[in-house]
C-alpha cells in the first residue's frame, strides 16, 4: 500500500528483517519565530541491523524536501530515493547506518511539529504530537510501534527559549542568537512516543523522592509548563500535587520504578486531543489551564487525565502493543486507571466511578451501537484504521470491561498480573496473549473464553428484570433477561431499593451473582418483599445497558431524584438516557425527568451531563412539532434553577451556562444581555470571560449580536481562546452570509488550525438553524472524497464529522447519505466509516422522533 498510509502487512514484513539500535535526531528550529519560514532542518541518523543482507526497505518521512540520503557511506539520489512519503533504500548490509537530511514543515494542524504564535504577546511556541504516525513529519524513521529504539535528540532553538524532550538535557551550548540542547539517550521507545517542546514557556518545578525496597532512592524531577500569557491562571501546585499522589499510587500498585528519569507536563495550545503520554514529557491541551471559573467536574477531569497519562508510563510506554490491533492494551488500562487511581491515590475526587458510569460509559454505549462497532481487540489494517480506533470502544468500553475483569478475577490477582507483565515485557512489545498469560497465572482462571466473549466480540448487552410477585407483594421469581447478538458472562450486583422514613430511596438489599445466557434466575430474591426499584448492575461492575420493569420505571418517574446513593442515581440517569436514545422512552418524558429532578442532583458532573443530554433530546430526538415548546421548557427550567441555586456555587455556574445554551425567548435573551452589560445581576454569579463568550454565543445564534459588539469582545480578549470563541459566534449567526463565510473558511483554505476548523463547524451546525445549513447538504456529499484526499486526516475528520447535516431530520439527508455510501463503495474505508457513523446518528434521531410522536 503506497503513499502516506502504512499497512499492517508492510509493518510486519519490515519488522521481520530489521532491528533498530538507535536514532540520533538533530532539529534546527531557529527559523520558528519567522512566520514566513515554513520549514526547519531535520537530520536523522539511524543505526539498524538487517537479518537478510541485500534486502531493501524504506523509512517513513513526510517532508517538503529531502536534501541528502546516505546509506553506509553511499550517497543516494533524493530524487529517486524519496517519493514524498517514503525514503527507499536497497542493498542493506547486516549492520547499517542511514542518514537522512530533510526540510520538514512546521504544522498548523497539530500533527508533527506544531507552531503557534500567541496573539497576546507575539511569542512563538512549538510542540510535537505524533500518535499514531506523525513522527515522520519531523524526522525520518521506521514509523511502527514494534521497532523500538533509544533516541538521542539535539535541538537548536532561539537563545531565549527552553527546550524539553523525553530525556533530561545533558548540555546547553550558546552560539550567538541560538542555543543547542543536547539530550541524553532515551530508553527504547516507539517513534510515536518521542517528543519535543520548545519556546518561552512559563515553568513550575518540583521534585519527587521515593525510597525503594532495595534501600536506594528514586529521584524524579518534576515540572509543569504553559504559555507565559497563561501563567496568572496556572495552578501548578494543584497539578504537581496530583502528580505526586499518582506516582505514589502507581509505584505501590505496579512495583516497578518509574523508568524514564524525569516527569515534565506541558500544557500546549491548539492541541487536537486531551493529552499524550510521551515518556518523560507529557503534553496536555491547555484548556486544562482554567482562566475562568469552572466547576469541580473540570478539576476532576483534569486530575483523571493526569493519572491516565501517568498510567501509560507503564501501560504503553514501558510495554507497548506490537501493532494498533492491540491499542486497547494501553488505552483501556489507562482509562480504567484514571478513575481507579483518583480514588486509590487518595485524591479529593471520591466520585470518580460516578463520573465514569455517567460519562465515559455513555461514550462507549454510543460507539458500540454503531454499525461500525468493533471488538476491543480490533482488526487494524492500516494507519487510517488506527486513527479512527482512538474511540469509545478502545477507551471507555475497554476500561469498563477491565473493571468487570477485576470483579471477575479479584483486584489482587489483577494487579499481581500487571506487575509480572511489566517485569516480563519491559521495553518490549506485546499482544493479547501475553496479558492473558500472566492473568491466568495469578488468578488461576482460564481467561480464553472470557476474552473471546468480551474482547473479541462487539456490541452491548441489555439486562432487563423480570419480576413476578404473589398476592402479598413478595417476589416469587426475579430473573435477568439478557439481550444482544453475543450473550456474555456478567458479574453483577442487583440492588433492591425502597423508601426510608425520610422518603428517600435507599438500598435495602444487594445480591451479587453471575449472569449467563439469555435468562438467569436470581434465586436469593425469592420471598423478599417487592421493592420500589430493582436496579441491575448496582455498583456498576459490568458493561451493559440496564432496563427496568414497569413498576420500577413508574417509581422512577415519580422519584428518580430521591435515590440517595449518587452512583445508583447516576446509573439510573444513564439507563433512562439509553432508553431515550434507543427510542423506548419519548424524548419529552426524558426532558420532564430532567426538569423535575436535575435541580436535586448533587453531583456536578452528572448535572452537566443531564444538561447536554436534555439539549440533544430536544434538538434531535423530539418530535419536530414539539421542539419549540421543549426548548422553551428547558430555558424556563434553567432560569428557575439559576435563580434558586446557591450563590457562587458550581451548580449556579452550570445552570448559567445551560441558560446560555437554551435561551431563545425575549425574557431569557434579555437577561443574557443584561448580564453582559452589567444591568442585570444574579447574586454570586461572576460573569467572567469564558461565561461572557457563552452569553455572546447565545445572542449571536439568536441574531442579536452585531459584528461591532463581537469585535469589541474579541479586542477585550485578544487571546487564542478569544479567537476561537469569536470565530464560533460569527459562524453561529442565523444568516446565509454567516454560514457561507464559515463554510468557505474551512473548505476553501487549508490554512486554518484544527481549533478554528472546529469553531467554524460548531457555529455552522447550530441545530435551530437547520434550514440555513440544509443548503449545504448536497455540496457536503460532493466534496467528501476531495477533502479526504487533500487534507491531513486530523482536519479531514473534523470536516467530515463537523459539517455532516445531522440536524436535517426530515429523512432527505438520510437518503442522501445512503446514496453516497451506495455510490462510493471504493472510498477510503476510514472515510466511509465516518459517514456511516454520522448516518447512523441521524437514523437513530428519526427513530427517537417517531417514539416521541407516539
PDB file of C-alpha atoms in Angstrom, residues 340-442:
ATOM      1  CA  UNK A 340      -9.289   3.815  39.766  1.00  0.00           C
ATOM      2  CA  UNK A 341      -6.293   5.985  40.592  1.00  0.00           C
ATOM      3  CA  UNK A 342      -8.308   9.044  41.609  1.00  0.00           C
ATOM      4  CA  UNK A 343      -9.677   7.007  44.481  1.00  0.00           C
ATOM      5  CA  UNK A 344      -6.665   4.750  45.094  1.00  0.00           C
ATOM      6  CA  UNK A 345      -4.259   7.690  45.163  1.00  0.00           C
ATOM      7  CA  UNK A 346      -6.437   9.368  47.804  1.00  0.00           C
ATOM      8  CA  UNK A 347      -7.143  12.476  45.767  1.00  0.00           C
ATOM      9  CA  UNK A 348     -10.111  14.604  46.745  1.00  0.00           C
ATOM     10  CA  UNK A 349     -12.153  13.263  43.823  1.00  0.00           C
ATOM     11  CA  UNK A 350     -14.030  10.491  45.571  1.00  0.00           C
ATOM     12  CA  UNK A 351     -16.827  10.337  42.978  1.00  0.00           C
ATOM     13  CA  UNK A 352     -14.606   9.151  40.129  1.00  0.00           C
ATOM     14  CA  UNK A 353     -16.620   5.994  39.498  1.00  0.00           C
ATOM     15  CA  UNK A 354     -19.815   8.051  39.343  1.00  0.00           C
ATOM     16  CA  UNK A 355     -18.281  10.141  36.576  1.00  0.00           C
ATOM     17  CA  UNK A 356     -17.075   7.008  34.839  1.00  0.00           C
ATOM     18  CA  UNK A 357     -20.518   5.393  34.933  1.00  0.00           C
ATOM     19  CA  UNK A 358     -22.304   8.521  33.771  1.00  0.00           C
ATOM     20  CA  UNK A 359     -19.929   9.952  31.160  1.00  0.00           C
ATOM     21  CA  UNK A 360     -17.264   7.531  29.950  1.00  0.00           C
ATOM     22  CA  UNK A 361     -19.747   4.692  29.545  1.00  0.00           C
ATOM     23  CA  UNK A 362     -22.141   6.941  27.622  1.00  0.00           C
ATOM     24  CA  UNK A 363     -19.366   7.342  25.050  1.00  0.00           C
ATOM     25  CA  UNK A 364     -18.860   3.579  24.925  1.00  0.00           C
ATOM     26  CA  UNK A 365     -22.560   2.768  24.579  1.00  0.00           C
ATOM     27  CA  UNK A 366     -22.901   5.194  21.666  1.00  0.00           C
ATOM     28  CA  UNK A 367     -19.830   3.872  19.854  1.00  0.00           C
ATOM     29  CA  UNK A 368     -20.738   0.243  20.460  1.00  0.00           C
ATOM     30  CA  UNK A 369     -24.147   0.608  18.808  1.00  0.00           C
ATOM     31  CA  UNK A 370     -22.821   1.980  15.528  1.00  0.00           C
ATOM     32  CA  UNK A 371     -22.820  -0.425  12.577  1.00  0.00           C
ATOM     33  CA  UNK A 372     -19.062   0.213  12.529  1.00  0.00           C
ATOM     34  CA  UNK A 373     -18.502  -1.060  16.056  1.00  0.00           C
ATOM     35  CA  UNK A 374     -15.589  -3.412  16.515  1.00  0.00           C
ATOM     36  CA  UNK A 375     -14.177  -5.744  19.155  1.00  0.00           C
ATOM     37  CA  UNK A 376     -11.910  -4.244  21.785  1.00  0.00           C
ATOM     38  CA  UNK A 377      -9.110  -6.145  20.067  1.00  0.00           C
ATOM     39  CA  UNK A 378      -9.731  -4.716  16.627  1.00  0.00           C
ATOM     40  CA  UNK A 379      -8.725  -5.606  13.089  1.00  0.00           C
ATOM     41  CA  UNK A 380      -6.498  -2.645  12.168  1.00  0.00           C
ATOM     42  CA  UNK A 381      -5.412  -2.975   8.565  1.00  0.00           C
ATOM     43  CA  UNK A 382      -3.504   0.269   8.260  1.00  0.00           C
ATOM     44  CA  UNK A 383      -2.753   3.654   9.804  1.00  0.00           C
ATOM     45  CA  UNK A 384      -6.049   5.213   8.712  1.00  0.00           C
ATOM     46  CA  UNK A 385      -7.892   2.447  10.551  1.00  0.00           C
ATOM     47  CA  UNK A 386      -5.689   3.096  13.571  1.00  0.00           C
ATOM     48  CA  UNK A 387      -6.512   6.810  13.612  1.00  0.00           C
ATOM     49  CA  UNK A 388     -10.242   6.109  13.839  1.00  0.00           C
ATOM     50  CA  UNK A 389      -9.840   3.475  16.533  1.00  0.00           C
ATOM     51  CA  UNK A 390      -8.986   6.001  19.231  1.00  0.00           C
ATOM     52  CA  UNK A 391     -12.663   5.738  20.077  1.00  0.00           C
ATOM     53  CA  UNK A 392     -15.197   4.851  22.748  1.00  0.00           C
ATOM     54  CA  UNK A 393     -14.562   1.133  22.304  1.00  0.00           C
ATOM     55  CA  UNK A 394     -10.805   1.256  22.777  1.00  0.00           C
ATOM     56  CA  UNK A 395     -11.021   3.661  25.712  1.00  0.00           C
ATOM     57  CA  UNK A 396     -14.293   3.535  27.607  1.00  0.00           C
ATOM     58  CA  UNK A 397     -15.665   0.091  26.727  1.00  0.00           C
ATOM     59  CA  UNK A 398     -12.230  -1.411  27.242  1.00  0.00           C
ATOM     60  CA  UNK A 399     -11.956   0.278  30.627  1.00  0.00           C
ATOM     61  CA  UNK A 400     -15.449  -0.916  31.554  1.00  0.00           C
ATOM     62  CA  UNK A 401     -14.536  -4.468  30.630  1.00  0.00           C
ATOM     63  CA  UNK A 402     -11.369  -4.213  32.697  1.00  0.00           C
ATOM     64  CA  UNK A 403     -13.497  -3.149  35.639  1.00  0.00           C
ATOM     65  CA  UNK A 404     -15.554  -6.294  35.060  1.00  0.00           C
ATOM     66  CA  UNK A 405     -12.325  -8.323  34.830  1.00  0.00           C
ATOM     67  CA  UNK A 406     -11.199  -7.003  38.220  1.00  0.00           C
ATOM     68  CA  UNK A 407     -14.537  -8.126  39.659  1.00  0.00           C
ATOM     69  CA  UNK A 408     -14.118 -11.489  37.897  1.00  0.00           C
ATOM     70  CA  UNK A 409     -10.545 -12.357  38.963  1.00  0.00           C
ATOM     71  CA  UNK A 410     -10.170 -10.156  42.052  1.00  0.00           C
ATOM     72  CA  UNK A 411      -8.138  -6.994  42.403  1.00  0.00           C
ATOM     73  CA  UNK A 412      -5.048  -8.644  43.903  1.00  0.00           C
ATOM     74  CA  UNK A 413      -4.801 -11.183  41.081  1.00  0.00           C
ATOM     75  CA  UNK A 414      -5.312  -8.394  38.557  1.00  0.00           C
ATOM     76  CA  UNK A 415      -2.541  -6.179  39.911  1.00  0.00           C
ATOM     77  CA  UNK A 416      -0.155  -9.044  40.511  1.00  0.00           C
ATOM     78  CA  UNK A 417      -0.670  -9.921  36.874  1.00  0.00           C
ATOM     79  CA  UNK A 418       0.192  -6.333  35.922  1.00  0.00           C
ATOM     80  CA  UNK A 419       3.400  -6.492  37.970  1.00  0.00           C
ATOM     81  CA  UNK A 420       4.526  -9.667  36.221  1.00  0.00           C
ATOM     82  CA  UNK A 421       3.543  -8.204  32.854  1.00  0.00           C
ATOM     83  CA  UNK A 422       5.816  -5.170  33.350  1.00  0.00           C
ATOM     84  CA  UNK A 423       8.774  -7.193  34.558  1.00  0.00           C
ATOM     85  CA  UNK A 424       8.422  -9.798  31.828  1.00  0.00           C
ATOM     86  CA  UNK A 425       7.981  -7.424  28.889  1.00  0.00           C
ATOM     87  CA  UNK A 426       9.820  -4.241  29.957  1.00  0.00           C
ATOM     88  CA  UNK A 427      10.796  -2.095  26.950  1.00  0.00           C
ATOM     89  CA  UNK A 428       9.220  -4.660  24.633  1.00  0.00           C
ATOM     90  CA  UNK A 429       6.016  -5.162  22.663  1.00  0.00           C
ATOM     91  CA  UNK A 430       3.071  -7.395  23.465  1.00  0.00           C
ATOM     92  CA  UNK A 431      -0.186  -8.849  22.181  1.00  0.00           C
ATOM     93  CA  UNK A 432      -3.390 -10.023  23.872  1.00  0.00           C
ATOM     94  CA  UNK A 433      -1.995 -13.467  24.660  1.00  0.00           C
ATOM     95  CA  UNK A 434       0.849 -12.012  26.700  1.00  0.00           C
ATOM     96  CA  UNK A 435      -1.584 -10.298  29.048  1.00  0.00           C
ATOM     97  CA  UNK A 436      -3.875 -13.324  29.374  1.00  0.00           C
ATOM     98  CA  UNK A 437      -0.881 -15.489  30.236  1.00  0.00           C
ATOM     99  CA  UNK A 438       0.038 -13.510  33.343  1.00  0.00           C
ATOM    100  CA  UNK A 439      -3.574 -13.038  34.472  1.00  0.00           C
ATOM    101  CA  UNK A 440      -4.226 -16.769  34.197  1.00  0.00           C
ATOM    102  CA  UNK A 441      -1.122 -17.375  36.307  1.00  0.00           C
ATOM    103  CA  UNK A 442      -2.246 -15.022  39.063  1.00  0.00           C
TER     104      UNK A 442
END
